[in-house]
Coordinates of C-alpha atoms and ligand atoms in Angstrom, one line a residue:
M1 CA 10.2 -46.7 42.2
A2 CA 10.3 -43.1 41.0
R3 CA 8.9 -42.7 37.5
A4 CA 11.2 -41.3 34.8
V5 CA 10.1 -38.8 32.3
R6 CA 11.4 -37.0 29.2
L7 CA 10.6 -33.3 28.9
V8 CA 11.3 -31.5 25.6
Y9 CA 11.1 -27.7 25.1
Y10 CA 12.3 -25.1 22.8
S11 CA 13.1 -21.5 23.6
K12 CA 14.6 -18.4 22.0
A13 CA 18.0 -17.0 23.2
T14 CA 17.7 -13.4 24.3
R15 CA 20.9 -12.6 22.4
D16 CA 23.3 -14.4 20.1
M17 CA 25.1 -17.0 22.2
S18 CA 28.9 -17.0 21.9
L19 CA 30.9 -20.1 22.3
S20 CA 31.7 -19.0 25.8
D21 CA 28.0 -18.6 26.6
L22 CA 27.3 -22.1 25.4
R23 CA 30.3 -23.4 27.3
D24 CA 29.0 -21.8 30.5
I25 CA 25.5 -23.3 30.0
L26 CA 26.8 -26.8 29.3
Q27 CA 29.3 -26.7 32.2
T28 CA 26.6 -25.8 34.7
A29 CA 24.2 -28.3 33.2
R30 CA 26.7 -31.1 33.3
D31 CA 27.8 -30.3 36.8
N32 CA 24.3 -30.1 38.2
N33 CA 22.7 -32.8 36.2
G34 CA 25.3 -35.3 37.3
D35 CA 24.3 -34.6 41.0
V36 CA 20.6 -35.2 40.4
D37 CA 20.8 -38.1 37.9
V38 CA 19.4 -36.1 35.0
C39 CA 20.6 -36.6 31.4
G40 CA 19.6 -35.0 28.1
M41 CA 20.5 -33.3 24.9
L42 CA 20.7 -29.7 23.8
C43 CA 20.8 -28.2 20.3
Y44 CA 21.4 -24.5 19.5
D45 CA 21.2 -22.6 16.3
N46 CA 19.5 -19.7 14.7
R47 CA 19.0 -18.3 18.3
Y48 CA 16.8 -21.3 19.2
F49 CA 17.5 -23.8 21.9
L50 CA 15.9 -27.3 21.7
Q51 CA 16.5 -29.4 24.8
A52 CA 15.5 -32.8 26.2
L53 CA 15.7 -33.4 30.0
E54 CA 15.4 -37.0 31.3
G55 CA 15.2 -38.2 34.8
E56 CA 13.0 -38.7 37.8
R57 CA 9.9 -36.6 37.2
A58 CA 9.9 -34.5 40.3
V59 CA 13.6 -33.6 39.6
V60 CA 13.0 -32.9 35.9
N61 CA 10.0 -30.7 36.8
E62 CA 12.0 -28.7 39.3
L63 CA 15.0 -28.3 36.9
Y64 CA 12.7 -27.2 34.1
L65 CA 11.3 -24.4 36.3
D66 CA 14.9 -23.2 37.1
I67 CA 15.9 -23.3 33.4
A68 CA 12.7 -21.5 32.4
D69 CA 13.6 -18.7 34.7
D70 CA 17.0 -18.2 33.1
A71 CA 17.4 -14.8 31.5
R72 CA 19.5 -16.1 28.7
H73 CA 16.4 -17.3 26.9
D74 CA 12.6 -16.7 26.8
E75 CA 9.5 -17.7 24.8
I76 CA 10.0 -21.2 26.3
I77 CA 7.5 -23.8 25.1
I78 CA 7.2 -27.4 26.3
I79 CA 6.5 -29.5 23.3
S80 CA 6.6 -33.0 24.8
Y81 CA 6.4 -34.6 28.3
A82 CA 6.2 -38.3 28.5
E83 CA 7.1 -41.2 30.8
V84 CA 10.0 -43.2 29.6
E85 CA 11.0 -46.8 30.5
K86 CA 14.6 -46.1 29.8
P87 CA 16.4 -42.8 29.0
T88 CA 17.4 -42.2 25.4
F89 CA 20.3 -39.8 26.4
E90 CA 21.7 -41.6 29.4
Q91 CA 25.2 -41.4 28.0
W92 CA 25.2 -37.6 28.3
K93 CA 24.7 -35.4 31.4
M94 CA 23.9 -32.9 28.7
G95 CA 24.8 -33.7 25.1
Y96 CA 25.3 -30.9 22.7
S97 CA 25.1 -30.6 18.9
A98 CA 25.1 -27.6 16.7
G99 CA 26.0 -26.2 13.3
S100 CA 27.6 -29.3 11.8
D101 CA 27.1 -30.7 8.3
A102 CA 25.1 -33.5 9.9
F103 CA 22.9 -30.9 11.7
Y104 CA 22.0 -29.1 8.5
T105 CA 21.5 -32.3 6.5
L106 CA 19.0 -33.5 9.1
L107 CA 17.3 -30.1 9.1
K108 CA 16.9 -30.3 5.3
E109 CA 15.4 -33.8 5.7
N110 CA 12.9 -32.2 8.1
G111 CA 12.0 -29.7 5.4
Q112 CA 13.8 -26.8 7.1
S113 CA 16.4 -24.4 5.6
E114 CA 17.2 -23.0 9.1
F115 CA 16.7 -24.4 12.6
D116 CA 13.2 -23.7 13.7
P117 CA 12.0 -26.0 16.4
A118 CA 8.8 -24.1 16.7
A119 CA 7.8 -25.6 13.4
M120 CA 8.6 -29.2 14.4
S121 CA 6.1 -31.6 15.7
A122 CA 6.8 -33.2 19.1
K123 CA 7.8 -36.4 17.3
Q124 CA 10.1 -34.6 14.9
A125 CA 11.8 -32.7 17.8
V126 CA 12.5 -35.9 19.8
E127 CA 13.7 -37.7 16.6
F128 CA 15.9 -34.7 15.8
L129 CA 17.5 -34.6 19.2
T130 CA 18.0 -38.4 19.2
A131 CA 19.7 -38.3 15.8
M132 CA 21.9 -35.4 16.7
A133 CA 23.1 -37.2 19.9
A134 CA 25.2 -39.3 17.6
F135 CA 26.9 -36.1 16.3
Q136 CA 28.1 -34.3 19.4
T137 CA 29.7 -30.9 19.1
E138 CA 32.7 -30.0 21.4
V139 CA 32.5 -26.5 22.9
Ligands
FAD1 P1 24.0 -20.1 38.8 O1 24.7 -20.7 37.6 O2 24.9 -19.3 39.8 O3 22.8 -19.2 38.3 C1 22.0 -18.5 39.2 C2 20.9 -17.8 38.4 O4 21.4 -16.8 37.5 C3 20.2 -18.8 37.5 O5 18.8 -18.9 37.9 C4 20.2 -18.3 36.1 O6 18.9 -18.0 35.6 C5 21.0 -17.0 36.2 N1 22.2 -17.0 35.3 C6 23.3 -17.7 35.5 N2 24.2 -17.4 34.5 C7 23.7 -16.4 33.8 C8 24.1 -15.7 32.7 N3 25.3 -15.8 32.1 N4 23.3 -14.8 32.1 C9 22.0 -14.6 32.6 N5 21.6 -15.3 33.7 C10 22.4 -16.2 34.3 N6 21.1 -26.0 34.3 C11 21.1 -27.3 34.8 O7 21.4 -27.5 35.9 N7 20.8 -28.3 33.9 C12 20.5 -28.1 32.6 O8 20.3 -29.1 31.8 C13 20.5 -26.8 32.1 N8 20.2 -26.5 30.8 C14 20.1 -25.2 30.4 C15 19.7 -24.9 29.1 C16 19.6 -23.6 28.7 C17 19.2 -23.3 27.3 C18 19.9 -22.5 29.6 C19 19.8 -21.1 29.1 C20 20.3 -22.8 30.9 C21 20.4 -24.1 31.3 N9 20.8 -24.4 32.6 C22 20.8 -25.8 33.0 C23 21.2 -23.4 33.6 C24 20.0 -23.1 34.5 O9 19.1 -22.2 33.8 C25 20.5 -22.4 35.8 O10 21.5 -21.4 35.5 C26 21.1 -23.4 36.7 O11 20.3 -24.5 36.9 C27 21.4 -22.7 38.0 O12 22.7 -23.1 38.3 P2 23.3 -22.7 39.7 O13 22.5 -23.1 40.8 O14 24.7 -23.2 39.7 O15 23.3 -21.1 39.7

């Protein structure tokens, strides 16, 4: 049986993302991920993306390379890559959470006054994404 992994990265948007930019990204992600059995979670704020991708490892690796090539962001850094028994985000082809009260409350609990995934440990980043999955934002 193919092994499943969770890859987590953060990156910097190359410009401020509008609602319509985020809608485009999520639409593509949800359409494509459904076809290849990938699920995950994306957070965006303060020009940072933080994303978890879960699925069969060859598929996740290939998808990550495509995403890393996308001109809408750069300075992309993988912060965690691990085998998983069971996906955490299986409910979402790509969940999304940003800018809510819950988002800023959780940031504060992580000692951050603004979203800065570069300063999060791998564990904090996975826990942040997992907690925010319960507070999805519609775009
Ligand atoms: P198209 O959407 O036609 O894209 C072709 C190429 O053009 C892509 O390589 C992309 O780099 C580039 N591109 C597309 N739209 C724009 C734009 N508006 N501005 C600049 N360049 C553009 N895709 C997924 O399948 N799953 C994901 O989970 C996922 N997450 C993403 C997270 C982030 C933060 C970003 C920025 C992108 C994400 N994408 C995701 C999109 C991904 O980078 C590719 O655009 C997508 O995989 C290619 O889709 P496509 O084959 O339909 O080609």
